[in-house]
Amino acid sequence: MSALEISNLNVWFGDGPDRVDAVKGASFAVAQGESFGLVGESGSGKSTILRAMTGLAPTWSGDITVEGTSLTGAKRDKGFFRTVQMVFQDPYASLHPRHTVDQVLSETLQLHGINDIDTRVETLLEDVGLGRRFRFRYPHQLSGGQRQRVAIARALAGEPDILLLDEPTSALDVSVQAEILNLLTDLRAEHGLTYLMVSHDLAVIAHMCDRLAVMRHGEIIEIMDAATLRAGQPAHEYSQDLLGASTAP
Amino acid sequence: MSLLGVENLWVKFPTRQGVFDAVRGVSFSLGQERLGIVGESGSGKSMTGRAILRLIRNPGIVEADHINLEGKNLLDMSERAMRDVRGKQISMVMQDPKFSLNPVTTVGAQIIEAYRQHNRVSKAEAHKKALEMLEAVSIRDPERVMRAYPHEVSGGMGQRIMIAMMLIPDPKILIADEPTSALDVSVQRQVLNIMDGLVKERGMGLIFISHDLNLVSEFCDRVLIMYSGRIVEVCDADKLHEAKHPYTRGLLDSLPRLDQEETHLSVLNRDPAWSDTESVRG
């Protein structure tokens, strides 16, 4: 069974003459334990797919199936959020500036109905390589990489099966990016997670994902293996161009 | 001949915990070349660029033995004289066109203003010059773009407009601070090629500030690598991949590569000695 299945997904914003079709007829499936990438330029609709899944983009049609359960509309129940969690691009914007790390994680654990919050907060911090001395810090006392670790810990709080990663490292320096990508690789191995990762950086996607879809103007134009991308043999002309732009001088 | 000489530049910010040194004793010279400055966030690369134009705001302090532009020390100039230097002799392209263009004025009016600031010409003449400049940065429909407001153009176009605006007074030196980080890879190349062509054609000096090592190694002639406010290494851009300093090596090795498959990326281990060694001359 696929962990995630999306078929003929359309997402649009506005209506009448102002209607913008952000995603048009997208279909793909992600197997249990797989890591799947979405690449494309800004405005190609890659993040919108994640937003439609999590209910942040309410106007969509088609089928989204998560571990066998079909989703409808924009409402998601508690069960969904215990299965699927999302990590956002900008760790500066996605953490509450006046909440300590402890408050952020405790509140999330409480929402998931988990007892034993005290020890869980410590294990979560340990899991993302922060350690207990970071527990009572505020976001402004952390570096960008440390903040992204807190955001990842928050996503892992409910022990989800699937993580949606929306450009998790594009706001970070390359040295910090390497640390976060290594952390994500280890977490996937330890917890048997499934990843759906959005990025504009082909090298990052090739490093992190088994398969990927290339998007342009809201449509998926090609789905391929990471090996095909590494070998420089995408079938579609646009994917070739994209690859050329990110490697050759 | 060197266009710009910077000697022992410091940028300091007094804080409650004492004085924070963002740039610590940096010296380099710039000829008619493309000089790259790379480093992580917080390494002082942007502060160096801003300090040259004396754009560090209070309470920040700029100190240097000299910042010489063709023999004249910029630090001795009055604020009024500085205004003639900015734009006319040294201009700067910032990272994000969304924050650097005036949102309530048309693109055309802004470019014309930039030109008339330094040249006594009629409006009609400035208009003609602005159109030419927009064409030079490969904007297809310059008449329409002149009438457009910044929110009506795309990011890539906005950045090209910024470049047009910065080049229209014909400066001798262009400082570009992450000019393409807000753009898609495909547009990035296009903008860089345009900038490169113009810089070559006019024999300008370019300071290109970026965190992207690959981009800098392709695009520049010489590269300064900065770490905690100092220059740790200087090398020819095409030999960046043979760099020797462990910090530069660490940055290069932490990049994921398309031609190599590996389960873990190598992580930079910072040596406290890096920030204590004297700054290298660039």
Coordinates of C-alpha atoms in Angstrom, one line a residue:
Chain A
M1 CA 0.0 0.0 0.0
S2 CA 1.2 3.5 -0.8
A3 CA 1.7 5.9 2.1
L4 CA 0.5 8.7 -0.1
E5 CA -1.5 8.7 -3.3
I6 CA -2.5 11.7 -5.3
S7 CA -4.5 11.5 -8.4
N8 CA -5.7 14.1 -10.8
L9 CA -5.2 16.9 -8.2
N10 CA -6.3 20.4 -9.1
V11 CA -5.8 23.3 -6.8
W12 CA -7.0 26.8 -7.6
F13 CA -7.2 30.2 -5.9
G14 CA -9.9 32.8 -6.4
D15 CA -12.8 32.5 -8.9
G16 CA -14.3 34.0 -12.0
P17 CA -11.8 36.0 -14.1
D18 CA -9.3 36.1 -11.1
R19 CA -9.1 32.3 -10.9
V20 CA -5.5 31.0 -10.8
D21 CA -5.0 27.3 -11.4
A22 CA -2.0 26.6 -9.2
V23 CA -1.9 22.8 -9.7
K24 CA -3.4 21.0 -12.7
G25 CA -4.1 17.3 -12.9
A26 CA -1.1 16.2 -10.7
S27 CA -0.8 12.5 -10.0
F28 CA 1.8 10.5 -8.1
A29 CA 2.2 7.9 -5.4
V30 CA 4.8 7.6 -2.6
A31 CA 5.5 4.2 -1.2
Q32 CA 5.8 3.4 2.6
G33 CA 9.3 4.5 3.7
E34 CA 10.1 6.2 0.4
S35 CA 11.5 9.7 -0.1
F36 CA 9.9 11.6 -2.9
G37 CA 10.9 15.0 -4.2
L38 CA 9.0 17.8 -6.0
V39 CA 11.1 20.2 -8.0
G40 CA 10.4 23.3 -10.1
E41 CA 10.7 27.0 -10.3
S42 CA 8.9 29.3 -7.9
G43 CA 5.2 29.5 -8.9
S44 CA 5.3 25.9 -10.3
G45 CA 2.8 24.7 -7.7
K46 CA 5.1 22.4 -5.8
S47 CA 4.4 23.8 -2.3
T48 CA 0.7 24.2 -3.1
I49 CA 0.4 20.4 -3.3
L50 CA 1.7 20.1 0.3
R51 CA -0.7 22.9 1.3
A52 CA -3.7 21.2 -0.2
M53 CA -2.9 18.0 1.6
T54 CA -2.6 19.6 5.0
G55 CA -5.8 21.7 4.4
L56 CA -4.1 25.0 4.0
A57 CA -5.3 25.4 0.5
P58 CA -9.0 24.6 0.7
T59 CA -10.1 24.8 -2.9
W60 CA -9.0 21.6 -4.6
S61 CA -10.5 18.6 -6.5
G62 CA -9.3 15.1 -7.2
D63 CA -8.2 12.4 -4.8
I64 CA -5.7 12.6 -2.0
T65 CA -5.3 9.3 -0.1
V66 CA -3.1 9.0 3.0
E67 CA -2.4 5.5 4.2
G68 CA -5.7 4.3 2.6
T69 CA -7.9 7.1 3.9
S70 CA -9.3 9.6 1.4
L71 CA -9.2 13.3 2.4
T72 CA -12.0 15.7 1.7
G73 CA -12.3 19.5 1.9
A74 CA -10.0 21.5 4.2
K75 CA -10.9 19.9 7.6
R76 CA -8.3 17.4 8.9
D77 CA -9.0 15.3 12.0
K78 CA -6.6 14.5 14.8
G79 CA -5.7 11.2 13.3
F80 CA -4.4 12.9 10.1
F81 CA -2.1 15.1 12.1
R82 CA -0.7 12.1 14.0
T83 CA 0.1 10.6 10.6
V84 CA 1.3 13.6 8.6
Q85 CA 3.3 16.5 9.8
M86 CA 5.0 19.4 7.9
V87 CA 8.3 21.3 8.3
F88 CA 8.2 24.8 6.8
Q89 CA 10.9 26.7 4.9
D90 CA 11.6 29.6 7.3
P91 CA 12.5 28.6 10.8
Y92 CA 12.4 32.3 11.7
A93 CA 8.8 32.6 10.9
S94 CA 7.4 29.2 11.9
L95 CA 8.3 29.4 15.6
H96 CA 6.4 31.5 18.1
P97 CA 8.8 34.3 19.1
R98 CA 7.6 34.4 22.7
H99 CA 7.4 30.7 23.4
T100 CA 10.3 28.7 24.7
V101 CA 11.3 25.5 23.0
D102 CA 9.8 23.7 26.0
Q103 CA 6.4 25.5 25.5
V104 CA 6.4 24.8 21.7
L105 CA 7.0 21.1 22.2
S106 CA 4.8 20.6 25.3
E107 CA 1.9 22.3 23.7
T108 CA 2.2 20.1 20.6
L109 CA 2.5 16.9 22.7
Q110 CA -0.6 17.9 24.7
L111 CA -2.5 18.4 21.5
H112 CA -1.6 15.0 20.4
G113 CA -2.9 13.6 23.7
I114 CA 0.5 12.3 24.8
N115 CA 1.1 11.9 28.6
D116 CA 4.5 11.8 30.1
I117 CA 5.3 15.1 28.4
D118 CA 8.4 15.8 30.5
T119 CA 10.5 12.9 29.3
R120 CA 9.1 13.1 25.7
V121 CA 10.4 16.7 25.4
E122 CA 13.8 15.5 26.4
T123 CA 13.8 12.6 24.0
L124 CA 12.6 14.8 21.2
L125 CA 15.5 17.3 21.8
E126 CA 17.9 14.4 22.0
D127 CA 16.5 13.0 18.7
V128 CA 17.2 16.2 16.8
G129 CA 20.6 16.6 18.3
L130 CA 19.9 19.6 20.6
G131 CA 20.2 18.3 24.1
R132 CA 18.4 19.5 27.2
R133 CA 20.2 22.8 27.7
F134 CA 18.2 24.2 24.8
R135 CA 14.9 23.4 26.4
F136 CA 14.2 26.7 28.0
R137 CA 15.5 29.0 25.3
Y138 CA 13.5 31.4 23.1
P139 CA 13.8 31.2 19.3
H140 CA 15.9 34.4 19.2
Q141 CA 18.5 32.7 21.3
L142 CA 19.0 30.0 18.7
S143 CA 20.7 30.0 15.3
G144 CA 18.9 29.3 12.1
G145 CA 20.0 25.6 12.1
Q146 CA 19.0 25.1 15.7
R147 CA 15.6 26.7 15.0
Q148 CA 15.0 24.3 12.1
R149 CA 15.9 21.4 14.5
V150 CA 13.2 22.6 16.9
A151 CA 10.7 22.8 14.0
I152 CA 11.7 19.2 13.1
A153 CA 11.3 18.1 16.8
R154 CA 7.8 19.7 16.8
A155 CA 6.9 17.8 13.6
L156 CA 8.1 14.5 15.2
A157 CA 6.2 15.1 18.5
G158 CA 3.1 13.1 17.5
E159 CA 5.3 10.3 16.0
P160 CA 4.0 10.7 12.5
D161 CA 4.6 8.3 9.6
I162 CA 4.9 10.9 6.9
L163 CA 6.8 14.2 6.9
L164 CA 6.1 16.9 4.4
L165 CA 9.3 19.0 4.0
D166 CA 8.8 22.4 2.3
E167 CA 12.3 23.7 1.3
P168 CA 13.6 22.8 4.8
T169 CA 17.1 24.1 4.2
S170 CA 16.9 26.9 1.6
A171 CA 17.0 29.6 4.3
L172 CA 20.2 28.1 5.8
D173 CA 24.0 28.3 5.1
V174 CA 25.5 25.3 3.2
S175 CA 27.4 24.1 6.2
V176 CA 24.2 24.1 8.3
Q177 CA 22.2 22.7 5.4
A178 CA 24.5 19.6 5.5
E179 CA 23.8 19.1 9.2
I180 CA 20.0 19.3 8.8
L181 CA 20.0 17.0 5.7
N182 CA 22.1 14.4 7.6
L183 CA 19.7 14.7 10.6
L184 CA 16.7 14.1 8.2
T185 CA 18.5 11.1 6.7
D186 CA 19.1 9.6 10.1
L187 CA 15.6 10.3 11.4
R188 CA 14.1 8.6 8.3
A189 CA 16.2 5.5 8.9
E190 CA 15.5 5.4 12.7
H191 CA 11.8 6.0 12.6
G192 CA 11.0 4.5 9.2
L193 CA 9.5 7.8 8.0
T194 CA 8.1 8.6 4.5
Y195 CA 9.2 11.9 3.1
L196 CA 7.6 14.2 0.6
M197 CA 10.1 17.0 0.0
V198 CA 9.8 20.2 -2.0
S199 CA 13.0 22.0 -3.1
H200 CA 14.2 24.1 -6.0
D201 CA 17.7 22.7 -5.5
L202 CA 18.2 19.6 -7.7
A203 CA 21.4 18.5 -5.9
V204 CA 19.5 18.5 -2.6
I205 CA 16.7 16.5 -4.0
A206 CA 19.0 14.0 -5.7
H207 CA 20.8 13.6 -2.4
M208 CA 17.6 13.1 -0.3
C209 CA 15.1 11.4 -2.5
D210 CA 14.6 8.1 -4.3
R211 CA 12.3 9.5 -6.9
L212 CA 11.2 12.9 -8.0
A213 CA 8.6 14.8 -10.0
V214 CA 9.5 17.9 -12.1
M215 CA 6.7 20.5 -12.1
R216 CA 6.1 23.4 -14.4
H217 CA 3.2 25.9 -14.6
G218 CA 1.2 23.6 -12.1
E219 CA 1.7 20.4 -14.1
I220 CA 3.9 17.4 -13.4
I221 CA 5.9 17.0 -16.6
E222 CA 8.0 14.1 -15.6
I223 CA 8.6 11.6 -12.8
M224 CA 12.0 9.9 -12.6
D225 CA 14.5 8.1 -10.4
A226 CA 17.2 10.1 -8.7
A227 CA 19.7 7.9 -10.6
T228 CA 18.3 9.2 -13.9
L229 CA 18.8 12.7 -12.7
R230 CA 22.3 12.0 -11.6
A231 CA 23.1 10.4 -14.9
G232 CA 21.8 13.6 -16.6
Q233 CA 19.2 11.7 -18.6
P234 CA 15.8 13.3 -17.9
A235 CA 13.4 12.6 -20.8
H236 CA 11.7 16.0 -20.9
E237 CA 13.4 19.0 -22.4
Y238 CA 12.5 21.3 -19.5
S239 CA 14.0 19.0 -17.0
Q240 CA 17.2 19.0 -19.1
D241 CA 17.2 22.8 -19.0
L242 CA 16.7 22.9 -15.2
L243 CA 19.5 20.4 -14.8
G244 CA 21.7 22.5 -17.1
A245 CA 21.0 25.7 -15.2
S246 CA 22.0 24.1 -11.9
T247 CA 25.2 22.5 -12.9
A248 CA 26.9 23.9 -16.0
P249 CA 28.6 27.3 -16.1
Chain B
M1 CA 45.7 50.2 -11.8
S2 CA 43.7 49.7 -8.7
L3 CA 40.3 51.4 -8.5
L4 CA 39.6 50.9 -4.9
G5 CA 42.0 50.2 -2.0
V6 CA 40.7 49.2 1.4
E7 CA 43.2 49.2 4.3
N8 CA 42.5 47.7 7.8
L9 CA 38.7 48.1 7.7
W10 CA 36.8 47.6 11.0
V11 CA 33.0 47.7 11.5
K12 CA 32.0 47.9 15.1
F13 CA 28.6 47.8 16.8
P14 CA 28.4 48.8 20.5
T15 CA 26.0 46.5 22.4
R16 CA 25.1 46.0 26.0
Q17 CA 27.6 43.1 26.2
G18 CA 30.4 45.3 24.8
V19 CA 31.6 46.2 21.3
F20 CA 30.8 43.6 18.6
D21 CA 33.3 43.6 15.7
A22 CA 31.4 42.6 12.6
V23 CA 34.5 43.2 10.3
R24 CA 37.9 42.9 11.8
G25 CA 40.8 44.5 10.0
V26 CA 40.1 43.6 6.4
S27 CA 42.4 44.9 3.6
F28 CA 42.0 44.4 -0.1
S29 CA 42.3 46.2 -3.5
L30 CA 40.0 46.0 -6.5
G31 CA 41.1 46.6 -10.1
Q32 CA 39.0 46.3 -13.2
E33 CA 38.0 42.8 -12.3
R34 CA 35.3 40.7 -10.8
L35 CA 36.0 40.2 -7.1
G36 CA 33.9 37.7 -5.2
I37 CA 33.4 37.8 -1.4
V38 CA 32.0 34.5 0.0
G39 CA 31.2 33.3 3.5
E40 CA 28.4 32.2 5.7
S41 CA 25.8 34.6 7.2
G42 CA 27.4 36.6 9.9
S43 CA 30.9 36.4 8.3
G44 CA 30.9 40.2 7.6
K45 CA 30.7 40.1 3.9
S46 CA 27.7 42.4 3.5
M47 CA 29.0 44.7 6.1
T48 CA 32.2 45.1 4.1
G49 CA 30.3 46.1 1.1
R50 CA 28.1 48.5 3.0
A51 CA 31.1 50.0 4.8
I52 CA 32.8 51.0 1.5
L53 CA 29.8 53.2 0.7
R54 CA 29.5 54.3 4.3
L55 CA 26.1 52.9 4.6
I56 CA 26.5 51.5 8.1
R57 CA 23.8 53.1 10.2
N58 CA 24.3 54.5 13.7
P59 CA 25.3 53.2 16.2
G60 CA 27.6 51.2 13.9
I61 CA 31.1 52.6 13.5
V62 CA 33.3 52.3 10.4
E63 CA 37.1 52.6 11.0
A64 CA 39.9 52.1 8.5
D65 CA 43.3 53.4 7.7
H66 CA 41.9 54.4 4.4
I67 CA 39.2 53.5 1.8
N68 CA 40.8 55.0 -1.3
L69 CA 38.7 55.5 -4.5
E70 CA 41.2 56.5 -7.1
G71 CA 43.5 58.1 -4.6
K72 CA 40.7 59.9 -2.6
N73 CA 39.9 58.7 0.9
L74 CA 36.2 58.2 1.2
L75 CA 36.4 58.3 5.0
D76 CA 37.5 62.0 4.9
M77 CA 34.6 63.1 2.7
S78 CA 31.6 65.0 4.0
E79 CA 28.2 63.4 3.8
R80 CA 27.3 65.7 1.0
A81 CA 30.4 64.7 -1.0
M82 CA 29.5 61.0 -0.3
R83 CA 26.2 61.5 -2.0
D84 CA 28.0 62.3 -5.2
V85 CA 30.1 59.1 -4.9
R86 CA 27.1 56.9 -4.3
G87 CA 25.5 56.0 -7.6
K88 CA 27.8 58.1 -9.7
Q89 CA 31.1 56.3 -8.9
I90 CA 30.2 53.3 -6.8
S91 CA 26.7 51.8 -6.9
M92 CA 25.1 48.9 -5.2
V93 CA 22.6 46.2 -6.2
M94 CA 20.8 44.7 -3.2
Q95 CA 19.4 41.2 -2.7
D96 CA 15.7 41.6 -3.1
P97 CA 14.1 43.9 -5.6
K98 CA 10.8 43.7 -3.6
F99 CA 12.4 45.7 -0.8
S100 CA 14.7 47.9 -2.8
L101 CA 12.4 49.4 -5.4
N102 CA 9.9 52.1 -4.4
P103 CA 6.5 50.4 -4.5
V104 CA 4.5 53.6 -5.1
T105 CA 6.5 55.0 -8.0
T106 CA 6.6 53.6 -11.6
V107 CA 9.8 51.9 -12.7
G108 CA 10.4 54.5 -15.3
A109 CA 10.2 57.4 -12.9
Q110 CA 12.7 55.7 -10.6
I111 CA 15.3 55.0 -13.3
I112 CA 14.9 58.6 -14.6
E113 CA 15.4 59.9 -11.1
A114 CA 18.6 57.9 -10.8
Y115 CA 20.0 59.3 -14.0
R116 CA 19.0 62.9 -13.4
Q117 CA 20.4 62.8 -9.9
H118 CA 23.9 62.9 -11.4
N119 CA 23.3 64.3 -14.9
R120 CA 21.8 67.7 -15.9
V121 CA 19.6 66.6 -18.8
S122 CA 16.0 67.2 -19.9
K123 CA 13.3 64.7 -18.9
A124 CA 12.9 63.6 -22.5
E125 CA 16.5 62.8 -22.8
A126 CA 16.6 60.9 -19.5
H127 CA 13.5 59.0 -20.7
K128 CA 15.3 58.0 -23.8
K129 CA 18.4 56.9 -21.8
A130 CA 16.2 54.9 -19.4
L131 CA 14.6 53.0 -22.3
E132 CA 18.1 52.2 -23.8
M133 CA 19.2 51.0 -20.4
L134 CA 16.2 48.7 -20.0
E135 CA 16.9 47.3 -23.4
A136 CA 20.5 46.7 -22.4
V137 CA 19.3 44.5 -19.5
S138 CA 17.2 42.5 -22.0
I139 CA 13.8 43.7 -21.1
R140 CA 11.7 43.0 -24.1
D141 CA 8.9 45.6 -23.8
P142 CA 10.7 48.6 -22.2
E143 CA 7.9 51.2 -22.9
R144 CA 5.4 49.1 -21.0
V145 CA 7.8 48.3 -18.1
M146 CA 8.6 52.0 -17.7
R147 CA 4.9 52.6 -16.9
A148 CA 4.6 49.6 -14.6
Y149 CA 4.8 49.6 -10.8
P150 CA 7.3 47.3 -9.1
H151 CA 4.6 44.8 -8.0
E152 CA 3.6 44.3 -11.6
V153 CA 6.9 42.8 -12.7
S154 CA 8.4 39.4 -11.8
G155 CA 11.4 38.9 -9.5
G156 CA 13.9 38.4 -12.3
M157 CA 12.6 41.5 -14.1
G158 CA 12.7 43.5 -10.9
Q159 CA 16.4 42.5 -10.4
R160 CA 17.2 43.5 -14.0
I161 CA 15.5 46.9 -13.4
M162 CA 17.6 47.4 -10.3
I163 CA 20.8 46.6 -12.3
A164 CA 19.6 49.1 -15.0
M165 CA 19.1 51.7 -12.4
M166 CA 22.5 51.2 -10.8
L167 CA 24.3 51.2 -14.1
I168 CA 22.6 54.2 -15.7
P169 CA 24.9 56.8 -14.0
D170 CA 27.8 54.8 -15.4
P171 CA 29.6 54.1 -12.1
K172 CA 33.2 52.8 -12.0
I173 CA 32.5 50.2 -9.3
L174 CA 29.4 48.0 -8.8
I175 CA 28.9 46.3 -5.5
A176 CA 26.4 43.5 -5.9
D177 CA 25.1 42.0 -2.6
E178 CA 23.6 38.6 -3.2
P179 CA 22.0 40.0 -6.4
T180 CA 20.5 36.7 -7.5
S181 CA 19.7 34.7 -4.3
A182 CA 16.0 35.6 -4.5
L183 CA 15.7 34.3 -8.0
D184 CA 15.2 30.9 -9.6
V185 CA 18.2 29.1 -11.0
S186 CA 17.2 29.5 -14.6
V187 CA 16.6 33.3 -14.2
Q188 CA 19.8 33.6 -12.1
R189 CA 22.0 32.7 -15.1
Q190 CA 20.3 35.2 -17.3
V191 CA 20.7 38.1 -14.8
L192 CA 24.3 37.2 -14.2
N193 CA 25.2 37.1 -17.9
I194 CA 23.6 40.5 -18.4
M195 CA 25.6 41.9 -15.5
D196 CA 28.8 40.3 -16.6
G197 CA 28.4 41.7 -20.2
L198 CA 27.8 45.2 -18.9
V199 CA 30.7 45.1 -16.5
K200 CA 33.1 43.9 -19.2
E201 CA 31.8 46.4 -21.8
R202 CA 32.3 49.4 -19.5
G203 CA 35.5 48.2 -17.9
M204 CA 34.0 48.4 -14.4
G205 CA 35.2 46.9 -11.2
L206 CA 32.7 44.5 -9.6
I207 CA 32.4 43.3 -6.0
F208 CA 30.2 40.3 -6.0
I209 CA 29.0 39.2 -2.5
S210 CA 27.4 35.8 -2.3
H211 CA 27.1 32.7 -0.1
D212 CA 27.0 30.4 -3.2
L213 CA 30.5 29.0 -3.8
N214 CA 29.7 27.5 -7.1
L215 CA 28.3 30.6 -8.5
V216 CA 31.2 32.7 -7.4
S217 CA 33.8 30.3 -8.8
E218 CA 32.1 30.4 -12.2
F219 CA 31.4 34.1 -12.3
C220 CA 34.4 35.9 -10.7
D221 CA 38.1 36.4 -11.3
R222 CA 39.3 36.4 -7.7
V223 CA 37.6 35.3 -4.5
L224 CA 38.0 36.4 -0.9
I225 CA 36.7 33.9 1.7
M226 CA 35.5 35.5 4.9
Y227 CA 35.1 34.0 8.3
S228 CA 34.0 35.8 11.5
G229 CA 34.9 39.2 10.1
R230 CA 38.3 38.4 8.6
I231 CA 39.6 37.2 5.2
V232 CA 40.9 33.6 5.7
E233 CA 41.8 32.9 2.2
V234 CA 42.2 34.6 -1.2
C235 CA 42.3 32.6 -4.4
D236 CA 41.7 32.7 -8.1
A237 CA 38.0 31.9 -8.7
D238 CA 38.7 29.0 -11.2
K239 CA 41.0 27.4 -8.6
L240 CA 38.4 27.7 -5.7
H241 CA 37.9 24.0 -5.8
E242 CA 41.6 23.5 -5.0
A243 CA 41.3 25.9 -2.0
K244 CA 43.5 25.0 1.0
H245 CA 42.0 26.6 4.1
P246 CA 40.1 24.0 6.1
Y247 CA 37.1 26.4 6.3
T248 CA 36.8 26.8 2.5
R249 CA 37.3 23.0 2.1
G250 CA 34.6 22.4 4.7
L251 CA 32.1 24.7 2.9
L252 CA 32.9 23.0 -0.5
D253 CA 32.6 19.5 1.0
S254 CA 29.3 20.2 2.7
L255 CA 27.5 20.8 -0.6
P256 CA 25.4 17.9 -2.0
R257 CA 26.7 16.9 -5.4
L258 CA 24.8 15.6 -8.4
D259 CA 27.7 13.5 -9.6
Q260 CA 28.4 11.7 -6.3
E261 CA 26.1 9.6 -4.2
E262 CA 26.7 9.5 -0.5
T263 CA 24.5 8.7 2.5
H264 CA 25.9 11.5 4.7
L265 CA 27.2 14.9 3.8
S266 CA 30.4 16.0 5.5
V267 CA 29.9 18.5 8.2
L268 CA 32.0 21.5 8.9
N269 CA 34.0 21.3 12.1
R270 CA 34.9 24.8 13.2
D271 CA 38.3 25.4 14.6
P272 CA 38.4 28.3 17.1
A273 CA 41.9 29.2 15.7
W274 CA 40.3 30.3 12.4
S275 CA 38.9 33.4 13.9
D276 CA 42.1 34.3 15.7
T277 CA 44.5 34.1 12.7
E278 CA 45.3 37.4 11.1
S279 CA 43.3 38.6 8.1
V280 CA 44.8 37.7 4.7
R281 CA 45.4 40.6 2.3
G282 CA 43.1 40.4 -0.7

